[in-house]
Amino acid sequence: MLFEFDKMISTKKNETTLYSVDEGFLKGNLFKNLYDPYKNYEVKKIIPKTEKELLEYNIYKLCFAINDLNLYLDINPHDQEMYELFKKYIEQYKKYLHEYEMKYQVLELTDDTHGKYTWINNPWPWEVPYV
């Protein structure tokens, strides 16, 4: 019986195929050979309604992709192609994060270093309307 990591380790470099960041995020797995759908579950597409939601969505999906590739690289540290993709996703993530923080707010307390303390201005969890 192969476990998920055993399948990943035994995957040859040219057989490792990835979903797009969007599809991998929605399915919860970037690696096609490791995705195992649950029964008849259909993945629903996320459609951001505002520019802010679109930036948040891009941040979340890139964060997911970076973490998924990080797990792969922990096991396959010499896979240069995956490492280059990992770096590319980090650069895109930083770009979207910077744009979001400049337009809206910082997402983490430790990032509140732009000249004045603004963390207190962010909405508290109970202040965010659920639609």
Short mmCIF file of N, CA and C in Angstrom, two decimals:
data_model
loop_
_atom_site.label_atom_id
_atom_site.label_comp_id
_atom_site.label_asym_id
_atom_site.label_seq_id
_atom_site.Cartn_x
_atom_site.Cartn_y
_atom_site.Cartn_z
N MET A 1 0.85 -1.19 0.00
CA MET A 1 0.00 0.00 0.00
C MET A 1 0.89 1.24 0.00
N LEU A 2 0.70 2.12 -0.97
CA LEU A 2 1.46 3.36 -1.05
C LEU A 2 0.75 4.47 -0.29
N PHE A 3 1.50 5.21 0.50
CA PHE A 3 0.97 6.40 1.15
C PHE A 3 1.18 7.57 0.22
N GLU A 4 0.54 8.70 0.50
CA GLU A 4 0.63 9.88 -0.36
C GLU A 4 2.09 10.28 -0.60
N PHE A 5 2.91 10.32 0.46
CA PHE A 5 4.29 10.75 0.29
C PHE A 5 5.10 9.73 -0.49
N ASP A 6 4.77 8.44 -0.34
CA ASP A 6 5.46 7.42 -1.11
C ASP A 6 5.20 7.61 -2.59
N LYS A 7 3.96 7.96 -2.96
CA LYS A 7 3.65 8.21 -4.37
C LYS A 7 4.43 9.41 -4.88
N MET A 8 4.58 10.43 -4.02
CA MET A 8 5.28 11.63 -4.44
C MET A 8 6.77 11.33 -4.62
N ILE A 9 7.34 10.56 -3.72
CA ILE A 9 8.76 10.23 -3.79
C ILE A 9 9.05 9.40 -5.04
N SER A 10 8.17 8.46 -5.36
CA SER A 10 8.43 7.58 -6.49
C SER A 10 8.11 8.22 -7.84
N THR A 11 7.56 9.43 -7.84
CA THR A 11 7.23 10.12 -9.08
C THR A 11 8.51 10.58 -9.77
N LYS A 12 8.65 10.23 -11.04
CA LYS A 12 9.79 10.69 -11.80
C LYS A 12 9.56 12.15 -12.18
N LYS A 13 10.62 12.89 -12.37
CA LYS A 13 10.53 14.32 -12.66
C LYS A 13 9.62 14.62 -13.85
N ASN A 14 9.76 13.86 -14.91
CA ASN A 14 8.96 14.16 -16.10
C ASN A 14 7.51 13.72 -15.96
N GLU A 15 7.18 12.99 -14.92
CA GLU A 15 5.80 12.56 -14.69
C GLU A 15 5.07 13.48 -13.72
N THR A 16 5.77 14.36 -13.06
CA THR A 16 5.15 15.26 -12.11
C THR A 16 4.41 16.35 -12.86
N THR A 17 3.09 16.29 -12.80
CA THR A 17 2.29 17.31 -13.47
C THR A 17 1.47 18.05 -12.43
N LEU A 18 1.35 19.32 -12.66
CA LEU A 18 0.66 20.17 -11.70
C LEU A 18 -0.61 20.75 -12.30
N TYR A 19 -1.57 20.99 -11.42
CA TYR A 19 -2.73 21.79 -11.80
C TYR A 19 -2.29 23.25 -11.84
N SER A 20 -3.08 24.08 -12.46
CA SER A 20 -2.84 25.52 -12.36
C SER A 20 -3.03 25.92 -10.91
N VAL A 21 -2.52 27.08 -10.53
CA VAL A 21 -2.67 27.55 -9.15
C VAL A 21 -4.15 27.63 -8.78
N ASP A 22 -4.97 28.14 -9.71
CA ASP A 22 -6.41 28.25 -9.44
C ASP A 22 -7.04 26.89 -9.17
N GLU A 23 -6.82 25.95 -10.08
CA GLU A 23 -7.43 24.64 -9.95
C GLU A 23 -6.88 23.88 -8.74
N GLY A 24 -5.57 23.99 -8.52
CA GLY A 24 -4.97 23.33 -7.36
C GLY A 24 -5.52 23.87 -6.05
N PHE A 25 -5.71 25.18 -5.99
CA PHE A 25 -6.27 25.80 -4.78
C PHE A 25 -7.69 25.29 -4.52
N LEU A 26 -8.50 25.24 -5.57
CA LEU A 26 -9.88 24.80 -5.41
C LEU A 26 -9.97 23.32 -5.04
N LYS A 27 -9.04 22.52 -5.55
CA LYS A 27 -9.06 21.08 -5.28
C LYS A 27 -8.30 20.74 -4.00
N GLY A 28 -7.45 21.67 -3.55
CA GLY A 28 -6.68 21.40 -2.35
C GLY A 28 -5.42 20.61 -2.60
N ASN A 29 -4.95 20.57 -3.87
CA ASN A 29 -3.75 19.82 -4.19
C ASN A 29 -3.23 20.27 -5.56
N LEU A 30 -1.99 20.68 -5.62
CA LEU A 30 -1.40 21.08 -6.90
C LEU A 30 -1.01 19.89 -7.77
N PHE A 31 -0.79 18.75 -7.15
CA PHE A 31 -0.23 17.60 -7.85
C PHE A 31 -1.33 16.68 -8.37
N LYS A 32 -1.42 16.60 -9.71
CA LYS A 32 -2.47 15.80 -10.33
C LYS A 32 -2.41 14.34 -9.91
N ASN A 33 -1.21 13.80 -9.78
CA ASN A 33 -1.08 12.39 -9.44
C ASN A 33 -1.43 12.10 -7.97
N LEU A 34 -1.62 13.13 -7.17
CA LEU A 34 -2.00 12.93 -5.77
C LEU A 34 -3.44 13.34 -5.46
N TYR A 35 -4.12 13.92 -6.43
CA TYR A 35 -5.49 14.35 -6.18
C TYR A 35 -6.43 13.16 -6.26
N ASP A 36 -7.23 13.00 -5.23
CA ASP A 36 -8.19 11.92 -5.16
C ASP A 36 -9.54 12.53 -4.80
N PRO A 37 -10.42 12.74 -5.78
CA PRO A 37 -11.68 13.41 -5.50
C PRO A 37 -12.56 12.60 -4.55
N TYR A 38 -13.36 13.31 -3.80
CA TYR A 38 -14.27 12.66 -2.86
C TYR A 38 -15.60 12.37 -3.56
N LYS A 39 -15.91 11.12 -3.71
CA LYS A 39 -17.15 10.64 -4.32
C LYS A 39 -17.53 11.47 -5.55
N ASN A 40 -18.70 12.06 -5.55
CA ASN A 40 -19.17 12.84 -6.70
C ASN A 40 -19.04 14.33 -6.45
N TYR A 41 -18.14 14.72 -5.58
CA TYR A 41 -17.98 16.13 -5.22
C TYR A 41 -17.51 16.93 -6.44
N GLU A 42 -18.21 18.02 -6.70
CA GLU A 42 -17.84 18.93 -7.77
C GLU A 42 -17.20 20.18 -7.17
N VAL A 43 -16.02 20.50 -7.65
CA VAL A 43 -15.32 21.69 -7.17
C VAL A 43 -16.05 22.92 -7.69
N LYS A 44 -16.34 23.85 -6.78
CA LYS A 44 -17.03 25.09 -7.15
C LYS A 44 -16.01 26.19 -7.37
N LYS A 45 -16.20 26.95 -8.42
CA LYS A 45 -15.31 28.07 -8.73
C LYS A 45 -15.61 29.24 -7.80
N ILE A 46 -14.57 29.89 -7.34
CA ILE A 46 -14.71 31.08 -6.51
C ILE A 46 -14.69 32.30 -7.42
N ILE A 47 -15.69 33.15 -7.29
CA ILE A 47 -15.78 34.34 -8.13
C ILE A 47 -15.74 35.58 -7.23
N PRO A 48 -14.58 36.23 -7.13
CA PRO A 48 -14.49 37.46 -6.33
C PRO A 48 -15.40 38.55 -6.90
N LYS A 49 -16.02 39.32 -6.01
CA LYS A 49 -16.97 40.35 -6.44
C LYS A 49 -16.35 41.74 -6.49
N THR A 50 -15.26 41.95 -5.78
CA THR A 50 -14.64 43.27 -5.72
C THR A 50 -13.14 43.14 -5.99
N GLU A 51 -12.50 44.27 -6.21
CA GLU A 51 -11.05 44.26 -6.40
C GLU A 51 -10.36 43.74 -5.14
N LYS A 52 -10.87 44.13 -3.99
CA LYS A 52 -10.28 43.68 -2.72
C LYS A 52 -10.38 42.16 -2.60
N GLU A 53 -11.54 41.61 -2.91
CA GLU A 53 -11.72 40.16 -2.85
C GLU A 53 -10.82 39.44 -3.85
N LEU A 54 -10.62 40.04 -5.02
CA LEU A 54 -9.74 39.44 -6.03
C LEU A 54 -8.29 39.41 -5.53
N LEU A 55 -7.84 40.50 -4.92
CA LEU A 55 -6.48 40.52 -4.37
C LEU A 55 -6.35 39.48 -3.26
N GLU A 56 -7.35 39.39 -2.37
CA GLU A 56 -7.31 38.40 -1.30
C GLU A 56 -7.26 36.99 -1.87
N TYR A 57 -8.08 36.72 -2.88
CA TYR A 57 -8.11 35.42 -3.52
C TYR A 57 -6.74 35.07 -4.12
N ASN A 58 -6.12 36.02 -4.80
CA ASN A 58 -4.79 35.78 -5.38
C ASN A 58 -3.76 35.50 -4.29
N ILE A 59 -3.84 36.21 -3.18
CA ILE A 59 -2.93 35.98 -2.06
C ILE A 59 -3.13 34.59 -1.49
N TYR A 60 -4.38 34.21 -1.25
CA TYR A 60 -4.67 32.90 -0.66
C TYR A 60 -4.23 31.75 -1.55
N LYS A 61 -4.51 31.85 -2.86
CA LYS A 61 -4.17 30.73 -3.73
C LYS A 61 -2.66 30.61 -3.91
N LEU A 62 -1.95 31.73 -3.96
CA LEU A 62 -0.49 31.65 -4.07
C LEU A 62 0.14 31.15 -2.78
N CYS A 63 -0.42 31.56 -1.65
CA CYS A 63 0.06 31.05 -0.36
C CYS A 63 -0.10 29.53 -0.32
N PHE A 64 -1.25 29.04 -0.79
CA PHE A 64 -1.48 27.60 -0.85
C PHE A 64 -0.44 26.92 -1.75
N ALA A 65 -0.23 27.46 -2.94
CA ALA A 65 0.70 26.86 -3.89
C ALA A 65 2.12 26.83 -3.33
N ILE A 66 2.52 27.91 -2.67
CA ILE A 66 3.85 27.98 -2.06
C ILE A 66 4.01 26.90 -1.00
N ASN A 67 2.99 26.73 -0.17
CA ASN A 67 3.06 25.70 0.87
C ASN A 67 3.05 24.30 0.29
N ASP A 68 2.27 24.07 -0.76
CA ASP A 68 2.23 22.75 -1.38
C ASP A 68 3.58 22.42 -2.01
N LEU A 69 4.17 23.39 -2.70
CA LEU A 69 5.49 23.16 -3.30
C LEU A 69 6.56 23.02 -2.22
N ASN A 70 6.40 23.72 -1.12
CA ASN A 70 7.34 23.58 -0.01
C ASN A 70 7.37 22.14 0.49
N LEU A 71 6.20 21.53 0.63
CA LEU A 71 6.15 20.13 1.07
C LEU A 71 6.85 19.22 0.06
N TYR A 72 6.61 19.47 -1.22
CA TYR A 72 7.25 18.68 -2.26
C TYR A 72 8.77 18.84 -2.21
N LEU A 73 9.23 20.09 -2.06
CA LEU A 73 10.67 20.35 -2.05
C LEU A 73 11.35 19.81 -0.79
N ASP A 74 10.61 19.64 0.29
CA ASP A 74 11.17 19.00 1.48
C ASP A 74 11.62 17.58 1.16
N ILE A 75 10.88 16.93 0.27
CA ILE A 75 11.18 15.55 -0.10
C ILE A 75 12.08 15.47 -1.34
N ASN A 76 11.98 16.47 -2.21
CA ASN A 76 12.73 16.49 -3.47
C ASN A 76 13.53 17.79 -3.60
N PRO A 77 14.50 18.01 -2.71
CA PRO A 77 15.19 19.30 -2.68
C PRO A 77 16.03 19.61 -3.92
N HIS A 78 16.30 18.62 -4.75
CA HIS A 78 17.15 18.85 -5.93
C HIS A 78 16.35 19.05 -7.21
N ASP A 79 15.03 19.14 -7.09
CA ASP A 79 14.19 19.35 -8.27
C ASP A 79 14.21 20.84 -8.61
N GLN A 80 15.12 21.22 -9.47
CA GLN A 80 15.35 22.64 -9.80
C GLN A 80 14.13 23.27 -10.47
N GLU A 81 13.44 22.51 -11.30
CA GLU A 81 12.26 23.03 -11.99
C GLU A 81 11.17 23.44 -10.98
N MET A 82 10.93 22.60 -9.99
CA MET A 82 9.93 22.92 -8.97
C MET A 82 10.40 24.08 -8.09
N TYR A 83 11.70 24.13 -7.84
CA TYR A 83 12.23 25.23 -7.04
C TYR A 83 12.06 26.56 -7.76
N GLU A 84 12.28 26.58 -9.07
CA GLU A 84 12.08 27.81 -9.85
C GLU A 84 10.61 28.24 -9.82
N LEU A 85 9.71 27.27 -9.91
CA LEU A 85 8.29 27.57 -9.83
C LEU A 85 7.94 28.11 -8.44
N PHE A 86 8.51 27.52 -7.41
CA PHE A 86 8.34 27.96 -6.03
C PHE A 86 8.75 29.43 -5.88
N LYS A 87 9.92 29.79 -6.43
CA LYS A 87 10.39 31.18 -6.37
C LYS A 87 9.47 32.11 -7.15
N LYS A 88 8.98 31.66 -8.30
CA LYS A 88 8.07 32.47 -9.11
C LYS A 88 6.79 32.77 -8.34
N TYR A 89 6.23 31.77 -7.68
CA TYR A 89 5.01 31.96 -6.90
C TYR A 89 5.25 32.91 -5.72
N ILE A 90 6.43 32.83 -5.11
CA ILE A 90 6.75 33.73 -4.00
C ILE A 90 6.78 35.17 -4.49
N GLU A 91 7.38 35.41 -5.65
CA GLU A 91 7.43 36.77 -6.19
C GLU A 91 6.03 37.30 -6.49
N GLN A 92 5.18 36.46 -7.09
CA GLN A 92 3.81 36.88 -7.37
C GLN A 92 3.05 37.16 -6.07
N TYR A 93 3.25 36.29 -5.08
CA TYR A 93 2.61 36.46 -3.78
C TYR A 93 3.00 37.80 -3.15
N LYS A 94 4.28 38.11 -3.17
CA LYS A 94 4.77 39.37 -2.60
C LYS A 94 4.16 40.57 -3.31
N LYS A 95 4.04 40.47 -4.63
CA LYS A 95 3.45 41.57 -5.42
C LYS A 95 2.00 41.82 -5.01
N TYR A 96 1.20 40.76 -4.96
CA TYR A 96 -0.20 40.91 -4.57
C TYR A 96 -0.34 41.36 -3.12
N LEU A 97 0.49 40.83 -2.25
CA LEU A 97 0.44 41.22 -0.84
C LEU A 97 0.77 42.70 -0.68
N HIS A 98 1.79 43.16 -1.35
CA HIS A 98 2.18 44.57 -1.27
C HIS A 98 1.05 45.46 -1.79
N GLU A 99 0.48 45.08 -2.93
CA GLU A 99 -0.61 45.87 -3.49
C GLU A 99 -1.80 45.93 -2.53
N TYR A 100 -2.13 44.79 -1.94
CA TYR A 100 -3.25 44.73 -0.99
C TYR A 100 -2.98 45.62 0.22
N GLU A 101 -1.78 45.52 0.77
CA GLU A 101 -1.44 46.30 1.97
C GLU A 101 -1.44 47.80 1.69
N MET A 102 -1.01 48.20 0.51
CA MET A 102 -0.99 49.62 0.17
C MET A 102 -2.42 50.16 -0.04
N LYS A 103 -3.31 49.35 -0.59
CA LYS A 103 -4.67 49.81 -0.89
C LYS A 103 -5.62 49.65 0.30
N TYR A 104 -5.42 48.62 1.11
CA TYR A 104 -6.42 48.30 2.12
C TYR A 104 -5.85 48.28 3.53
N GLN A 105 -5.15 47.22 3.88
CA GLN A 105 -4.65 47.08 5.24
C GLN A 105 -3.59 45.98 5.28
N VAL A 106 -2.83 45.95 6.34
CA VAL A 106 -1.89 44.85 6.50
C VAL A 106 -2.67 43.61 6.92
N LEU A 107 -2.18 42.45 6.52
CA LEU A 107 -2.87 41.21 6.86
C LEU A 107 -2.31 40.54 8.10
N GLU A 108 -1.10 40.94 8.49
CA GLU A 108 -0.49 40.38 9.69
C GLU A 108 0.07 41.49 10.54
N LEU A 109 -0.06 41.36 11.82
CA LEU A 109 0.41 42.37 12.76
C LEU A 109 1.89 42.68 12.54
N THR A 110 2.67 41.68 12.25
CA THR A 110 4.11 41.88 12.08
C THR A 110 4.46 42.67 10.83
N ASP A 111 3.50 42.88 9.95
CA ASP A 111 3.74 43.66 8.74
C ASP A 111 3.36 45.13 8.90
N ASP A 112 2.92 45.52 10.07
CA ASP A 112 2.45 46.90 10.29
C ASP A 112 3.65 47.80 10.59
N THR A 113 4.47 48.01 9.56
CA THR A 113 5.70 48.79 9.74
C THR A 113 5.83 49.88 8.68
N HIS A 114 4.71 50.39 8.19
CA HIS A 114 4.73 51.36 7.10
C HIS A 114 4.71 52.81 7.59
N GLY A 115 5.26 53.08 8.75
CA GLY A 115 5.38 54.47 9.20
C GLY A 115 4.48 54.84 10.36
N LYS A 116 3.32 54.20 10.48
CA LYS A 116 2.46 54.45 11.63
C LYS A 116 1.67 53.18 11.93
N TYR A 117 1.23 53.08 13.17
CA TYR A 117 0.53 51.89 13.63
C TYR A 117 -0.91 51.92 13.16
N THR A 118 -1.26 51.00 12.26
CA THR A 118 -2.61 50.99 11.68
C THR A 118 -3.40 49.73 12.02
N TRP A 119 -2.79 48.78 12.70
CA TRP A 119 -3.46 47.50 12.98
C TRP A 119 -4.81 47.71 13.66
N ILE A 120 -4.90 48.67 14.55
CA ILE A 120 -6.11 48.92 15.30
C ILE A 120 -7.25 49.38 14.38
N ASN A 121 -6.93 49.90 13.18
CA ASN A 121 -7.95 50.38 12.25
C ASN A 121 -8.63 49.26 11.47
N ASN A 122 -8.03 48.08 11.47
CA ASN A 122 -8.61 46.96 10.73
C ASN A 122 -9.90 46.50 11.40
N PRO A 123 -10.84 45.96 10.64
CA PRO A 123 -12.06 45.46 11.27
C PRO A 123 -11.76 44.23 12.13
N TRP A 124 -12.42 44.15 13.25
CA TRP A 124 -12.30 42.99 14.11
C TRP A 124 -13.17 41.88 13.53
N PRO A 125 -12.89 40.63 13.85
CA PRO A 125 -13.66 39.52 13.25
C PRO A 125 -15.18 39.67 13.41
N TRP A 126 -15.64 40.18 14.53
CA TRP A 126 -17.07 40.32 14.75
C TRP A 126 -17.66 41.54 14.01
N GLU A 127 -16.81 42.36 13.42
CA GLU A 127 -17.26 43.52 12.68
C GLU A 127 -17.41 43.24 11.17
N VAL A 128 -16.93 42.09 10.73
CA VAL A 128 -16.97 41.74 9.31
C VAL A 128 -18.34 41.15 9.00
N PRO A 129 -19.08 41.78 8.10
CA PRO A 129 -20.41 41.24 7.78
C PRO A 129 -20.29 39.95 6.96
N TYR A 130 -21.07 38.98 7.31
CA TYR A 130 -21.11 37.73 6.54
C TYR A 130 -22.28 37.79 5.58
N VAL A 131 -21.96 37.60 4.32
CA VAL A 131 -23.01 37.69 3.30
C VAL A 131 -23.29 36.30 2.76
#
